[in-house]
CSV table of C-alpha atoms in Angstrom, one decimal:
chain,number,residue,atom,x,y,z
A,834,UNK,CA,-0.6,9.6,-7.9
A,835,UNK,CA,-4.4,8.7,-8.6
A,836,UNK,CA,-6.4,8.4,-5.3
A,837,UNK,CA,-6.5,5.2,-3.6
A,838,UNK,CA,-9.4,2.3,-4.6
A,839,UNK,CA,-11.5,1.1,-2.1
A,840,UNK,CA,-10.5,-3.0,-1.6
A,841,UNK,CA,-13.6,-3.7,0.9
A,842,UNK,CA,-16.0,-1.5,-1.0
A,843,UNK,CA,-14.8,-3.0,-4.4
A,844,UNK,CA,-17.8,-6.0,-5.1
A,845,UNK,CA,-16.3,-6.7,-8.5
A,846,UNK,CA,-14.3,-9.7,-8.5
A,847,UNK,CA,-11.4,-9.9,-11.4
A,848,UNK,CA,-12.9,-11.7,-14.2
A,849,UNK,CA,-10.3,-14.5,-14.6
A,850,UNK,CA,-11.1,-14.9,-18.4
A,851,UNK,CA,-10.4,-11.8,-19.4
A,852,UNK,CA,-8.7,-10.5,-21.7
A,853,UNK,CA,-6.1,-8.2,-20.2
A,854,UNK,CA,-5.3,-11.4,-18.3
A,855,UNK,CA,-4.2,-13.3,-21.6
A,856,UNK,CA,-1.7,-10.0,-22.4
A,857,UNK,CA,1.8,-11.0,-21.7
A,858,UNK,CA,2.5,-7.0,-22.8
A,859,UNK,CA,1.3,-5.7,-19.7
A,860,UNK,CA,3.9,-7.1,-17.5
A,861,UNK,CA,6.1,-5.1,-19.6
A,862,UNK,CA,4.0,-2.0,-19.4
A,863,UNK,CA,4.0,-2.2,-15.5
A,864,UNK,CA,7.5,-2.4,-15.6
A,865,UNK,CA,8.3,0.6,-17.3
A,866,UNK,CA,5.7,2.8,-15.7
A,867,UNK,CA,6.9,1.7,-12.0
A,868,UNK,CA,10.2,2.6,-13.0
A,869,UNK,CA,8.9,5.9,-14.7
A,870,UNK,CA,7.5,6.6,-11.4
A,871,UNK,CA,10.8,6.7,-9.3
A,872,UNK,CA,10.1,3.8,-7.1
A,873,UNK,CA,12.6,2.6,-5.2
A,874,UNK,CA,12.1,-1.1,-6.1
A,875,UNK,CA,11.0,-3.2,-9.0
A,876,UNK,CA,11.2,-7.0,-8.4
A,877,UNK,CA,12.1,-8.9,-12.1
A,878,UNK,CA,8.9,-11.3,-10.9
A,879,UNK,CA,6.4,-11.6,-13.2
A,880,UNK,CA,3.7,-13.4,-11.1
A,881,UNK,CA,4.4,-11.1,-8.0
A,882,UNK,CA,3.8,-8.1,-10.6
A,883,UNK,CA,0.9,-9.5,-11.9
A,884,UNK,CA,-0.9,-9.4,-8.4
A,885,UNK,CA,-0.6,-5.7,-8.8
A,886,UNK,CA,-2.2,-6.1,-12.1
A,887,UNK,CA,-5.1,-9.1,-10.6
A,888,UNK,CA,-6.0,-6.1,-8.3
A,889,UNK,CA,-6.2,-2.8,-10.5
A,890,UNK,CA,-8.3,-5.1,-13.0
A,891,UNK,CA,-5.5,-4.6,-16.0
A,892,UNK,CA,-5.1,-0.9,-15.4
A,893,UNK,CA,-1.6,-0.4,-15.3
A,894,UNK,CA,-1.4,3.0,-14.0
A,895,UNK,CA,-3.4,2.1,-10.8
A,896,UNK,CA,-1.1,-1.2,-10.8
A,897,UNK,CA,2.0,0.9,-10.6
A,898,UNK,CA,0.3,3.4,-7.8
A,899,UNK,CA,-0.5,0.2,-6.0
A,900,UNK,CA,3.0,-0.9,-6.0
A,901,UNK,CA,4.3,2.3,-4.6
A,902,UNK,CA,2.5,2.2,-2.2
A,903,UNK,CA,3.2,-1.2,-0.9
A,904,UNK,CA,6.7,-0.8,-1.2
A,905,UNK,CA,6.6,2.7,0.8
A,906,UNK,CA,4.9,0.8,3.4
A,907,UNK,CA,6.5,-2.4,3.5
A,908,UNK,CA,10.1,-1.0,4.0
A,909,UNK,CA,8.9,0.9,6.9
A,910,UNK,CA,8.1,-2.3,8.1
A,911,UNK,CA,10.6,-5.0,6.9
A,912,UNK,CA,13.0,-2.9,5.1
A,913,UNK,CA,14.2,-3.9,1.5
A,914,UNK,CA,13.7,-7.8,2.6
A,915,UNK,CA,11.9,-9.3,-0.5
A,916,UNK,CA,8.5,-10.6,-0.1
A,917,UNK,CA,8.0,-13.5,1.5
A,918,UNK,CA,7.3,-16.7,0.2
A,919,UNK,CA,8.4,-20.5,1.1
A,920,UNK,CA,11.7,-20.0,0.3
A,921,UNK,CA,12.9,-17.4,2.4
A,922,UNK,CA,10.9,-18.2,5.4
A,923,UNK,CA,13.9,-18.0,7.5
A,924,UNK,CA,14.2,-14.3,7.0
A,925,UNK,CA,14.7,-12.5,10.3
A,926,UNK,CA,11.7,-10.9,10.0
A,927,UNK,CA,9.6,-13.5,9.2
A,928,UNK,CA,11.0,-15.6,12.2
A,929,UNK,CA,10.1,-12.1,14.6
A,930,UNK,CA,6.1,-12.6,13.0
A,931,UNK,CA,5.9,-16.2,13.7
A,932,UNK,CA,7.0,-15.8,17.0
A,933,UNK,CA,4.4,-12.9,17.5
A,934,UNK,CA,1.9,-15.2,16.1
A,935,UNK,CA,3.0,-18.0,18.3
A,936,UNK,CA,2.9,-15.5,21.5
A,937,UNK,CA,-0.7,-14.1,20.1
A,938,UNK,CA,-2.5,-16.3,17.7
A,939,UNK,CA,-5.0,-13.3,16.6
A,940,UNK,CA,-5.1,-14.2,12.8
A,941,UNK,CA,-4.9,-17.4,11.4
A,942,UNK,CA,-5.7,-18.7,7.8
A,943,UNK,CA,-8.3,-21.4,7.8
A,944,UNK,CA,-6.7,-23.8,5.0
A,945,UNK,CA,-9.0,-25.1,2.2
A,946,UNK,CA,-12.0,-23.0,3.4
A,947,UNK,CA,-13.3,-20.7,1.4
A,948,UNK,CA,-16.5,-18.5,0.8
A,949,UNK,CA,-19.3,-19.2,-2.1
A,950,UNK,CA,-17.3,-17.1,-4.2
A,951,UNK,CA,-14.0,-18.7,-4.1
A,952,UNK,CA,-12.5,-16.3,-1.2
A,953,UNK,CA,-9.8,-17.7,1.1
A,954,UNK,CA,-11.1,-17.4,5.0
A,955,UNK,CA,-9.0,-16.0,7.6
A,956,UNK,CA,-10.0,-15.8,11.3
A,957,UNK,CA,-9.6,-12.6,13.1
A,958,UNK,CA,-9.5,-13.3,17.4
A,959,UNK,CA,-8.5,-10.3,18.6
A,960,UNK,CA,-9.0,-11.3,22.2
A,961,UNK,CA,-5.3,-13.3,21.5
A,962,UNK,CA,-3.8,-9.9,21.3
A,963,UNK,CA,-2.3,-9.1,24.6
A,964,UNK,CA,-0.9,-5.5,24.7
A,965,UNK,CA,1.5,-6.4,27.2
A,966,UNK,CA,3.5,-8.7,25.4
A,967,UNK,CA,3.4,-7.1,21.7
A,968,UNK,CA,3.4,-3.9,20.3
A,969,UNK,CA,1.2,-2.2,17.3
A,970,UNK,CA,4.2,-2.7,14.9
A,971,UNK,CA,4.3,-6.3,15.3
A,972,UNK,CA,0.9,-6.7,15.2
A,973,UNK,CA,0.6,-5.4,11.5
A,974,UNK,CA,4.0,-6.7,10.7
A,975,UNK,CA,2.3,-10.4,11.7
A,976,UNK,CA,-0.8,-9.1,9.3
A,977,UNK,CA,1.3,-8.6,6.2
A,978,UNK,CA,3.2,-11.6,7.0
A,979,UNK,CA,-0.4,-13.6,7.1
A,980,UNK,CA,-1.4,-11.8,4.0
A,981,UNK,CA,1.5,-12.3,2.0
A,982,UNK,CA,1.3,-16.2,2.7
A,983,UNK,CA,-2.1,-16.2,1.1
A,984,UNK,CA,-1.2,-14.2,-2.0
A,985,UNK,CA,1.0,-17.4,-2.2
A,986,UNK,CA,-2.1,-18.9,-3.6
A,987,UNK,CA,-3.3,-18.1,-7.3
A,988,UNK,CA,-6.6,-18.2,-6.7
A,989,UNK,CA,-6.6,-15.8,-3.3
A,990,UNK,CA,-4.6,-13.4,-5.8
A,991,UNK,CA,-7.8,-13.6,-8.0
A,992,UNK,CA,-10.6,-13.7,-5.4
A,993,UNK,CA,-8.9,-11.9,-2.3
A,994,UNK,CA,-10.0,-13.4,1.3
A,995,UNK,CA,-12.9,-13.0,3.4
A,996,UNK,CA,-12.7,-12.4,7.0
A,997,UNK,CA,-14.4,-13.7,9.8
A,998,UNK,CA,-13.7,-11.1,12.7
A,999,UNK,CA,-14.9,-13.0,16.3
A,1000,UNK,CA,-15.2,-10.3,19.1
A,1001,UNK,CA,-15.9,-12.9,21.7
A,1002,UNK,CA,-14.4,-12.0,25.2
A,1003,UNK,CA,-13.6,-8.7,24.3
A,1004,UNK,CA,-13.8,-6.1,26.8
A,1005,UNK,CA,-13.9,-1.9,26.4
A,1006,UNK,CA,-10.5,-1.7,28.1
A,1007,UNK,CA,-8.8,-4.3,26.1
A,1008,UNK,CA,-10.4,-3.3,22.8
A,1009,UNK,CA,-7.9,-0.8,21.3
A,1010,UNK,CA,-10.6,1.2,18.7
A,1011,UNK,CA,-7.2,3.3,18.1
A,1012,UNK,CA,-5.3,0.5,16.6
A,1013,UNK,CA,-7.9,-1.2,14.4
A,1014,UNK,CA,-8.3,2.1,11.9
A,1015,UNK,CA,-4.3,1.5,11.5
A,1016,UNK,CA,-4.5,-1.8,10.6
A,1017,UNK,CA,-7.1,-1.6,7.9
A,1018,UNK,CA,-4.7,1.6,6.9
A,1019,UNK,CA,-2.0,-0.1,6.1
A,1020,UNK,CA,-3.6,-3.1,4.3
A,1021,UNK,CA,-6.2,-1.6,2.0
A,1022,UNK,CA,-4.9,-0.2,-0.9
A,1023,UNK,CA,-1.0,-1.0,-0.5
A,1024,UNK,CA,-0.9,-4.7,-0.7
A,1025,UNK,CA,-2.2,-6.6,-3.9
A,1026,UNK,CA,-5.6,-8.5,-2.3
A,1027,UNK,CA,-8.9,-7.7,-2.9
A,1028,UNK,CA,-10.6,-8.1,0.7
A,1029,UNK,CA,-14.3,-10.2,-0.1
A,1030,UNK,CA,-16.3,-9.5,2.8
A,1031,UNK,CA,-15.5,-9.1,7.0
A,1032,UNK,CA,-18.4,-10.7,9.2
A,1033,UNK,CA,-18.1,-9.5,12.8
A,1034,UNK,CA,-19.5,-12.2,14.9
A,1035,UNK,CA,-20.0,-12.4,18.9
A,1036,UNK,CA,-19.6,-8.4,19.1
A,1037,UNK,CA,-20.2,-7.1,23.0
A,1038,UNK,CA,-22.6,-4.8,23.5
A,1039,UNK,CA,-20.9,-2.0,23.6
A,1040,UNK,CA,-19.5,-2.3,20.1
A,1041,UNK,CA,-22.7,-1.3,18.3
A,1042,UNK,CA,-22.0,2.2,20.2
A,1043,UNK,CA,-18.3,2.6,18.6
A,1044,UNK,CA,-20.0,0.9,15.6
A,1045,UNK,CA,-22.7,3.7,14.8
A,1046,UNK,CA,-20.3,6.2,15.2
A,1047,UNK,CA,-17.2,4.5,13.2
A,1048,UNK,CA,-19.3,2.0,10.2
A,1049,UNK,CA,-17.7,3.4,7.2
A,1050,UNK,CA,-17.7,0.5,4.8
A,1051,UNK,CA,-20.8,-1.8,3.1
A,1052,UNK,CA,-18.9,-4.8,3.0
A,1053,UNK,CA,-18.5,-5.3,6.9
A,1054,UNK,CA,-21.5,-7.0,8.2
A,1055,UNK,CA,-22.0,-7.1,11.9
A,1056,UNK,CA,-23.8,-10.5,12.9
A,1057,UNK,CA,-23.5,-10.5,16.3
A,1058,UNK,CA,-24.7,-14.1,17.7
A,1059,UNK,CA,-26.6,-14.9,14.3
A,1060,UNK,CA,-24.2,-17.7,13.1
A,1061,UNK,CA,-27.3,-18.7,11.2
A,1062,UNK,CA,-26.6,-15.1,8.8
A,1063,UNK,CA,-23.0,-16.9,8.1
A,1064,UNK,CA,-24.5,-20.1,7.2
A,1065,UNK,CA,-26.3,-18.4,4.3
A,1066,UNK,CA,-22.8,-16.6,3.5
A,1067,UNK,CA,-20.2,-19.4,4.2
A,1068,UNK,CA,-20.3,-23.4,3.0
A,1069,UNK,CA,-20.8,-24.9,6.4
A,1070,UNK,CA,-17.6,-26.9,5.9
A,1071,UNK,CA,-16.0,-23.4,5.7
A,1072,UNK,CA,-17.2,-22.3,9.5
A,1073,UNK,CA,-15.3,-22.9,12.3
A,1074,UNK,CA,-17.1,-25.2,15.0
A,1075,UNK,CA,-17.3,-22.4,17.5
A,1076,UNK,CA,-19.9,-20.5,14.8
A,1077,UNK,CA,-21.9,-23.5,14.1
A,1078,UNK,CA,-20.2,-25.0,11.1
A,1079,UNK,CA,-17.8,-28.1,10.4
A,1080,UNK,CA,-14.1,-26.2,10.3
A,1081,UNK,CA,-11.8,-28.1,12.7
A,1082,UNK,CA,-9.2,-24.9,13.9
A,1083,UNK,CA,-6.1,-26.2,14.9
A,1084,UNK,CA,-4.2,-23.6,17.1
């Protein structure tokens, strides 16, 4: 299996004119090789395929890696459940992550905002997680589950999302630096979304010590109390009011 892409390092956004897109052929071609490969499951969807394609840019061999790989990963979580989507909302375990995300709001997606290049927002508060009441496996259950709602959206498939991480409150004790390398683990590279950008805003002081040590990536930008450096970024109607923009967030 070809190594892994890089979804935060990746600045090239899929080009929605062309031409692989038009080719009705490769749907086809992912099909066979996924089933070439040995994996365990190949959903007869063509637009949930095609995310795998949106993602690997037409390639289908990284396409077909891709989709192992989310599949390996998301029936350690889930089991063989489908994805989600509207219609099966009810599953059991989409009922267990809304009731996680009820108990700790820590991600939300900020309908209708997006970036100034077309990415969906979603809102990181990881001072809603409380350790006490859930564990790490719901936490990235609640993450796919959040993330698979936004691949709902065509254009999110084709742009990915951008995330605004807000550190406020967050204290050395309650900020678990062994969990967060496990979450981005199990996003990048397994499911089909490009991730735009992360902007770390309201970060304690004793982040930027973790930070030196642990930065790894050029697309996460640490802005501290600047919410003037996300203005330049974000559409003002596209920040939340707590970072100086126009965004009503409705818990």
């Amino acid at each position: 299996m070809p190594d892994a892409d890089d979804d935060i390092d990746d600045t090239e956004v899929t080009d929605g004119g062309a031409a692989w897109m038009q080719d009705a052929g490769l749907v086809e071609e992912l099909k066979k090789a996924i089933v070439a490969g040995g994996d365990r499951v190949c959903i007869e969807d063509e637009a949930f395929l095609r995310r795998f394609l949106y993602i690997a840019k037409g390639d289908v061999t990284k396409a077909a890696s891709r989709h192992a790989r989310y599949w390996e990963y998301r029936i350690k979580l889930f089991g063989s459940e489908r994805p989600f989507d509207k219609a099966h909302a009810a599953l059991s375990r989409g009922e267990r992550c809304e009731a996680t995300l009820r108990t700790c709001p820590f991600v939300k997606i900020l309908d209708g905002a997006r970036d100034k290049e077309g990415c969906q927002l979603l809102l990181v508060r990881p001072r809603y997680l409380d350790w006490r009441k859930v564990d790490e496996q719901q936490v990235i259950e609640a993450m796919w589950y959040t993330i698979e709602t936004l691949l709902q959206d065509a254009e999110t498939q084709r742009c990915g999302f951008c995330a605004i991480n807000s550190l406020k409150g967050m204290s050395p004790k309650a900020f678990n630096r062994k969990f967060m390398p496990k979450m981005l683990e199990s996003v990048q590279n397994r499911l089909p979304i490009r991730i735009g950008a992360m902007r770390v805003v309201d970060n304690p002081g004793f982040f930027s010590v973790i930070w030196s040590i642990e930065k790894t990536k050029k697309r996460i930008e640490v802005l501290g109390g600047d919410y003037a450096r996300l203005l330049n970024r974000l559409p003002k109607e596209s920040i939340p009011e707590e970072f100086g923009g126009t965004y009503v967030v409705r818990d």
